[in-house]
Short mmCIF file of C-alpha atoms and ligand atoms in Angstrom, two decimals:
data_model
loop_
_atom_site.label_atom_id
_atom_site.label_comp_id
_atom_site.label_asym_id
_atom_site.label_seq_id
_atom_site.Cartn_x
_atom_site.Cartn_y
_atom_site.Cartn_z
CA MET A 1 0.00 0.00 0.00
CA GLU A 2 2.84 2.34 0.97
CA PHE A 3 4.59 1.57 -2.29
CA PHE A 4 1.40 2.02 -4.29
CA GLU A 5 0.74 5.44 -2.78
CA GLU A 6 4.31 6.56 -3.29
CA LYS A 7 4.34 5.45 -6.90
CA ARG A 8 1.04 7.21 -7.63
CA ARG A 9 2.26 10.42 -6.06
CA GLU A 10 5.47 10.28 -8.05
CA VAL A 11 3.68 9.65 -11.35
CA MET A 12 1.11 12.34 -10.67
CA THR A 13 3.79 14.92 -9.92
CA HIS A 14 5.11 14.14 -13.38
CA ILE A 15 1.62 14.29 -14.97
CA GLU A 16 0.68 17.55 -13.24
CA LYS A 17 3.54 19.26 -15.09
CA PHE A 18 1.96 18.16 -18.40
CA MET A 19 -1.43 19.35 -17.22
CA LEU A 20 -0.04 22.79 -16.61
CA ASP A 21 2.13 23.02 -19.73
CA LYS A 22 -0.44 21.65 -22.14
CA MET A 23 -3.52 23.28 -20.63
CA TYR A 24 -3.94 25.84 -23.40
CA ASP A 25 -3.37 23.28 -26.12
CA PHE A 26 -6.60 21.68 -24.96
CA LEU A 27 -8.60 24.57 -23.52
CA LYS A 28 -9.48 27.88 -25.13
CA PRO A 29 -8.90 31.43 -23.85
CA VAL A 30 -11.78 32.64 -21.67
CA ASP A 31 -12.11 36.00 -23.42
CA THR A 32 -12.64 34.60 -26.90
CA ILE A 33 -14.31 31.21 -26.47
CA TRP A 34 -18.05 31.09 -27.31
CA GLN A 35 -20.55 31.98 -24.61
CA PRO A 36 -24.21 30.96 -24.32
CA SER A 37 -25.35 34.49 -25.20
CA ASP A 38 -23.73 34.15 -28.63
CA PHE A 39 -26.54 31.75 -29.53
CA LEU A 40 -29.54 32.88 -27.54
CA PRO A 41 -32.09 35.65 -28.14
CA ASP A 42 -30.82 38.92 -26.64
CA SER A 43 -33.39 40.30 -24.18
CA SER A 44 -32.05 43.84 -24.60
CA ARG A 45 -33.04 43.92 -28.28
CA ASP A 46 -36.42 44.97 -29.72
CA THR A 47 -36.42 41.75 -31.70
CA PHE A 48 -36.35 39.60 -28.54
CA PHE A 49 -39.95 38.41 -28.70
CA ASP A 50 -39.75 37.67 -32.41
CA GLU A 51 -36.62 35.66 -31.81
CA ILE A 52 -38.33 33.66 -29.06
CA LYS A 53 -41.27 33.02 -31.33
CA GLU A 54 -38.94 31.74 -34.00
CA LEU A 55 -37.15 29.54 -31.44
CA GLN A 56 -40.46 28.10 -30.25
CA ASP A 57 -41.69 27.51 -33.78
CA SER A 58 -38.69 25.32 -34.57
CA ALA A 59 -38.77 23.56 -31.19
CA ARG A 60 -42.48 22.70 -31.50
CA GLU A 61 -41.99 19.80 -33.90
CA LEU A 62 -39.00 18.17 -32.17
CA PRO A 63 -39.80 14.52 -31.36
CA TYR A 64 -40.65 13.61 -27.77
CA ASP A 65 -37.66 11.29 -27.39
CA LEU A 66 -35.30 13.99 -28.61
CA ILE A 67 -36.59 16.47 -26.03
CA ALA A 68 -36.24 13.76 -23.34
CA VAL A 69 -32.61 13.10 -24.29
CA LEU A 70 -31.87 16.80 -24.44
CA ILE A 71 -33.29 17.31 -20.95
CA GLY A 72 -31.29 14.37 -19.57
CA ASP A 73 -28.15 15.77 -21.20
CA THR A 74 -28.86 19.20 -19.75
CA ILE A 75 -29.39 17.90 -16.22
CA THR A 76 -26.18 15.92 -16.54
CA GLU A 77 -24.30 19.06 -17.59
CA GLU A 78 -25.86 21.05 -14.78
CA ALA A 79 -24.67 18.64 -12.09
CA LEU A 80 -21.20 20.07 -12.71
CA PRO A 81 -20.62 20.93 -9.01
CA THR A 82 -20.62 17.18 -8.36
CA TYR A 83 -17.91 16.53 -10.95
CA GLU A 84 -15.71 19.39 -9.85
CA SER A 85 -15.84 18.31 -6.22
CA TRP A 86 -15.20 14.70 -7.29
CA LEU A 87 -12.04 15.78 -9.14
CA THR A 88 -10.79 17.73 -6.13
CA MET A 89 -11.30 14.75 -3.80
CA VAL A 90 -8.69 12.67 -5.61
CA ASP A 91 -5.70 11.35 -3.60
CA ASN A 92 -2.01 11.57 -4.41
CA VAL A 93 -2.19 14.81 -6.36
CA SER A 94 -1.11 18.28 -5.33
CA LYS A 95 -3.97 20.52 -4.19
CA ASP A 96 -1.81 23.61 -4.70
CA GLU A 97 -3.99 26.18 -6.51
CA GLU A 98 -1.08 27.03 -8.80
CA GLY A 99 -0.36 23.37 -9.57
CA GLY A 100 -1.44 21.41 -12.63
CA TRP A 101 -4.24 19.43 -11.03
CA MET A 102 -6.17 22.35 -9.53
CA LYS A 103 -5.57 24.72 -12.42
CA TRP A 104 -6.73 22.15 -14.95
CA THR A 105 -9.75 21.17 -12.85
CA ARG A 106 -10.92 24.76 -12.43
CA HIS A 107 -10.36 25.71 -16.07
CA TRP A 108 -12.05 22.56 -17.35
CA THR A 109 -14.99 23.26 -15.04
CA SER A 110 -15.24 26.83 -16.34
CA GLU A 111 -15.58 25.56 -19.92
CA GLU A 112 -18.07 22.87 -18.97
CA ASN A 113 -20.22 25.33 -17.05
CA ARG A 114 -21.24 26.99 -20.32
CA HIS A 115 -22.87 23.77 -21.56
CA GLY A 116 -25.58 23.56 -18.92
CA ASP A 117 -26.14 27.31 -19.10
CA LEU A 118 -26.76 27.26 -22.83
CA LEU A 119 -28.98 24.17 -22.89
CA ASN A 120 -31.00 25.24 -19.87
CA LYS A 121 -31.81 28.64 -21.38
CA TYR A 122 -32.76 27.09 -24.69
CA LEU A 123 -35.09 24.59 -23.01
CA TYR A 124 -36.62 27.31 -20.86
CA LEU A 125 -37.41 29.42 -23.91
CA SER A 126 -38.58 26.46 -26.00
CA GLY A 127 -41.94 26.11 -24.27
CA ARG A 128 -41.67 22.32 -24.41
CA VAL A 129 -40.44 21.70 -20.88
CA ASN A 130 -41.88 21.53 -17.39
CA MET A 131 -39.01 23.53 -15.94
CA ARG A 132 -39.92 22.92 -12.32
CA MET A 133 -39.74 19.14 -12.79
CA MET A 134 -36.45 19.43 -14.64
CA GLU A 135 -35.02 21.69 -11.94
CA ILE A 136 -36.04 19.20 -9.24
CA SER A 137 -34.14 16.46 -11.10
CA THR A 138 -31.09 18.71 -11.35
CA GLN A 139 -31.18 19.50 -7.66
CA TYR A 140 -31.57 15.78 -6.89
CA LEU A 141 -28.60 14.83 -9.05
CA ILE A 142 -26.39 17.39 -7.29
CA ALA A 143 -27.70 16.48 -3.83
CA ASP A 144 -27.47 12.71 -4.36
CA GLY A 145 -23.92 12.77 -5.69
CA LEU A 146 -22.66 9.75 -7.57
CA ASP A 147 -20.46 6.72 -7.20
CA ILE A 148 -18.87 5.96 -10.53
CA GLY A 149 -16.37 3.42 -9.30
CA THR A 150 -13.19 5.49 -9.58
CA GLY A 151 -12.59 5.97 -5.89
CA PRO A 152 -10.05 8.71 -5.12
CA ASP A 153 -7.61 7.32 -7.71
CA PRO A 154 -6.35 9.86 -10.28
CA TYR A 155 -5.71 7.17 -12.93
CA ARG A 156 -9.25 5.85 -12.67
CA ASN A 157 -10.63 9.39 -12.69
CA PHE A 158 -8.90 10.26 -15.95
CA ILE A 159 -9.74 6.93 -17.57
CA TYR A 160 -13.32 7.68 -16.65
CA THR A 161 -13.21 11.24 -17.99
CA SER A 162 -11.55 10.05 -21.23
CA PHE A 163 -14.45 7.70 -21.76
CA GLN A 164 -17.11 10.09 -20.60
CA GLU A 165 -15.97 13.04 -22.74
CA LEU A 166 -16.01 10.80 -25.82
CA ALA A 167 -19.52 9.66 -24.89
CA THR A 168 -20.84 13.20 -24.43
CA ASN A 169 -19.21 14.20 -27.70
CA ILE A 170 -21.16 11.47 -29.48
CA SER A 171 -24.44 12.24 -27.80
CA HIS A 172 -24.35 16.04 -28.30
CA ARG A 173 -23.21 15.54 -31.89
CA ARG A 174 -26.09 13.19 -32.64
CA VAL A 175 -28.63 15.51 -31.00
CA ALA A 176 -27.20 18.23 -33.25
CA SER A 177 -27.78 16.21 -36.39
CA HIS A 178 -31.29 15.17 -35.33
CA ALA A 179 -32.13 18.81 -34.61
CA LYS A 180 -30.82 19.80 -38.02
CA LYS A 181 -32.95 17.15 -39.68
CA GLU A 182 -35.98 18.48 -37.80
CA GLY A 183 -35.24 22.01 -38.97
CA ASP A 184 -34.07 23.45 -35.65
CA THR A 185 -30.82 25.02 -36.83
CA LEU A 186 -30.27 26.95 -33.61
CA LEU A 187 -30.38 23.82 -31.45
CA SER A 188 -28.22 22.03 -33.97
CA LYS A 189 -25.58 24.76 -33.82
CA MET A 190 -25.68 24.81 -30.02
CA CYS A 191 -25.19 21.08 -29.62
CA GLY A 192 -22.50 21.19 -32.30
CA VAL A 193 -20.33 23.68 -30.42
CA ILE A 194 -20.84 21.79 -27.16
CA ALA A 195 -19.81 18.56 -28.88
CA SER A 196 -16.61 20.14 -30.11
CA ASP A 197 -15.74 21.26 -26.56
CA GLU A 198 -16.22 17.67 -25.42
CA ALA A 199 -13.94 16.43 -28.19
CA ARG A 200 -11.16 18.77 -27.04
CA HIS A 201 -11.62 17.62 -23.45
CA ALA A 202 -11.48 13.97 -24.50
CA LYS A 203 -8.20 14.66 -26.30
CA ALA A 204 -6.75 16.15 -23.13
CA TYR A 205 -7.74 13.31 -20.83
CA LYS A 206 -6.58 10.71 -23.34
CA TYR A 207 -3.26 12.51 -23.58
CA PHE A 208 -2.83 12.59 -19.80
CA ILE A 209 -3.47 8.85 -19.54
CA GLU A 210 -1.10 8.25 -22.44
CA GLN A 211 1.59 9.94 -20.32
CA VAL A 212 0.66 7.71 -17.37
CA PHE A 213 1.05 4.61 -19.57
CA ALA A 214 4.52 5.83 -20.56
CA VAL A 215 5.79 5.88 -16.97
CA ASP A 216 3.58 3.38 -15.14
CA PRO A 217 2.29 0.85 -17.68
CA ASN A 218 1.17 -1.69 -15.07
CA GLY A 219 -0.65 0.78 -12.89
CA ALA A 220 -2.43 2.29 -15.89
CA MET A 221 -3.35 -1.10 -17.35
CA LEU A 222 -4.79 -2.39 -14.08
CA ALA A 223 -6.77 0.81 -13.59
CA PHE A 224 -8.18 0.61 -17.14
CA GLU A 225 -9.12 -3.04 -16.64
CA ASP A 226 -10.77 -2.29 -13.32
CA MET A 227 -12.87 0.53 -14.77
CA MET A 228 -14.02 -1.63 -17.66
CA ARG A 229 -14.86 -4.57 -15.40
CA LYS A 230 -17.02 -2.24 -13.33
CA LYS A 231 -18.47 -0.81 -16.59
CA ILE A 232 -18.42 2.90 -17.21
CA VAL A 233 -21.66 4.34 -15.87
CA MET A 234 -22.67 7.75 -17.07
CA PRO A 235 -23.61 10.40 -14.50
CA ALA A 236 -27.14 10.23 -15.95
CA HIS A 237 -27.35 6.79 -14.35
CA PHE A 238 -28.21 8.54 -11.12
CA LEU A 239 -31.02 10.66 -12.56
CA ARG A 240 -34.37 10.68 -10.86
CA GLU A 241 -37.67 12.45 -11.21
CA VAL A 242 -39.88 13.66 -8.41
CA GLY A 243 -41.30 10.73 -6.41
CA LEU A 244 -38.80 8.23 -7.84
CA LYS A 245 -35.67 6.66 -6.37
CA VAL A 246 -32.11 7.24 -7.56
CA GLY A 247 -31.62 5.60 -10.94
CA GLN A 248 -35.29 5.00 -11.72
CA THR A 249 -35.37 7.57 -14.50
CA PHE A 250 -32.17 6.43 -16.18
CA GLY A 251 -33.61 3.38 -17.94
CA HIS A 252 -36.24 5.49 -19.68
CA PHE A 253 -33.65 8.08 -20.64
CA THR A 254 -31.34 5.47 -22.23
CA ASP A 255 -34.31 3.85 -23.97
CA ALA A 256 -35.06 7.17 -25.65
CA ALA A 257 -31.38 7.66 -26.55
CA GLN A 258 -31.14 4.11 -27.89
CA ARG A 259 -34.34 4.43 -29.95
CA LEU A 260 -33.02 7.56 -31.66
CA GLY A 261 -29.52 6.12 -32.02
CA ILE A 262 -28.09 9.02 -30.01
CA TYR A 263 -26.08 6.83 -27.66
CA THR A 264 -26.17 3.06 -27.98
CA ALA A 265 -24.42 -0.08 -26.77
CA ILE A 266 -22.44 0.01 -30.02
CA ASP A 267 -21.17 3.50 -29.19
CA TYR A 268 -19.93 2.18 -25.85
CA ILE A 269 -17.95 -0.50 -27.67
CA ASP A 270 -16.63 1.98 -30.24
CA ILE A 271 -15.34 4.25 -27.47
CA LEU A 272 -13.62 1.29 -25.82
CA LYS A 273 -12.02 0.37 -29.16
CA GLU A 274 -10.86 3.95 -29.67
CA LEU A 275 -9.21 4.03 -26.23
CA ILE A 276 -7.54 0.65 -26.82
CA ALA A 277 -6.17 1.91 -30.14
CA ASP A 278 -5.13 5.39 -28.95
CA TRP A 279 -3.36 4.11 -25.87
CA GLN A 280 -1.76 1.35 -27.98
CA ILE A 281 -2.80 -1.24 -25.43
CA GLU A 282 -1.70 -4.06 -27.69
CA SER A 283 1.93 -2.97 -27.75
CA ILE A 284 2.50 -1.69 -24.20
CA ALA A 285 5.76 -3.23 -22.98
CA ASP A 286 7.14 -4.07 -19.52
CA LEU A 287 3.99 -5.54 -18.07
CA SER A 288 3.87 -7.76 -15.01
CA GLU A 289 1.86 -10.97 -15.05
CA ALA A 290 -1.16 -9.14 -13.68
CA GLY A 291 -0.65 -6.40 -16.25
CA GLU A 292 -0.56 -8.97 -19.07
CA LYS A 293 -3.77 -10.50 -17.81
CA ALA A 294 -5.42 -7.10 -17.66
CA ARG A 295 -4.33 -6.39 -21.25
CA ASP A 296 -5.70 -9.73 -22.33
CA TYR A 297 -9.06 -8.95 -20.76
CA LEU A 298 -9.19 -5.51 -22.41
CA MET A 299 -8.21 -6.76 -25.86
CA LYS A 300 -10.98 -9.35 -25.84
CA LEU A 301 -13.62 -7.12 -24.34
CA PRO A 302 -14.96 -5.35 -27.48
CA GLU A 303 -15.75 -8.70 -29.15
CA ARG A 304 -17.48 -9.97 -26.03
CA LEU A 305 -19.55 -6.85 -25.66
CA LEU A 306 -20.51 -7.00 -29.33
CA ARG A 307 -21.97 -10.47 -28.86
CA VAL A 308 -24.06 -9.17 -25.95
CA ALA A 309 -25.15 -6.09 -27.91
CA ASP A 310 -26.30 -8.32 -30.78
CA ARG A 311 -28.80 -9.99 -28.50
CA MET A 312 -30.24 -6.72 -27.23
CA LYS A 313 -33.58 -5.62 -28.57
CA ASN A 314 -34.52 -2.09 -29.38
CA PRO A 315 -36.51 -0.73 -26.42
CA MET A 316 -40.10 -0.15 -27.43
CA LEU A 317 -41.60 0.94 -24.14
CA GLU A 318 -42.82 4.51 -24.29
CA TYR A 319 -42.56 6.48 -21.08
CA LYS A 320 -44.00 9.81 -20.02
CA PHE A 321 -41.39 11.96 -18.32
CA THR A 322 -42.52 14.54 -15.76
CA TRP A 323 -40.12 16.91 -17.51
CA ILE A 324 -42.10 17.29 -20.69
CA ASN A 325 -45.27 19.27 -21.17
CA GLY A 326 -48.20 17.80 -23.07
FE1 LIG B 401 -20.19 19.16 -21.15
FE1 LIG B 402 -17.26 17.32 -21.05
#
């Protein structure tokens, strides 16, 4: 245990330097990056009400499932306080405000915060949403917190975020293309810019883990294996609506996402494959026996998951969310 802790601390000291040096390769300057107001009707303009009318006209025809997915995505983005506190609870990293870990965490949070802001305002203006019910779910998700199986381990945290950023990239991107198809160009643009933020974040986390693999191949391999054995659960897993228990809403949310093809079991496998390829899992050298076993498990996992996915049926059950009017 002593050795484990010491090794982690040593590796993380090394990684924190990268986090500081490379921060602006992966994040954009605050003064020039897009802000929610760049996309939303401006309430100080005479055209405000016309713009809202236009927004509502294009939102009116969006399919029920698409609105449900969009609300789930928004609530997930808005539970950001949970993710920031989770990142700051990690062990064996420096909590120095000027150090790589804290600076990265705060700057990443500041970019992410725009996502929930933008989507929430759009949904509020759209006229399609029972805002009170959505807000209750958001408050629940923040109050409940979440256990995503990483513990306070920095490796597991960044393996998780690598996966999760790729997943949110896919889901926002797909919502964007559905919205475009339905003629809501504003929503499509919004989800498009959010998706490209997520893609940048995914690149960063993948890069950090790549650096971990370079100096601690066994530790990284075992952490990756452990996260995949536990399965990566999205924060939305812990969603609930008023009167329901933690997690009871999630199944309906994923059903809607699966029906529309916004995020499916196949996407999960594709993300896993991408991580295996990007981190060059197949050719990592200097592994212990346990490390070799972990690699073996990971290399075979996509095939195994594909066989399971093949047997899954498309969810047909329709569900009425409290979040959606009418
Ligand atoms: Fe986000
Ligand atoms: Fe993200």
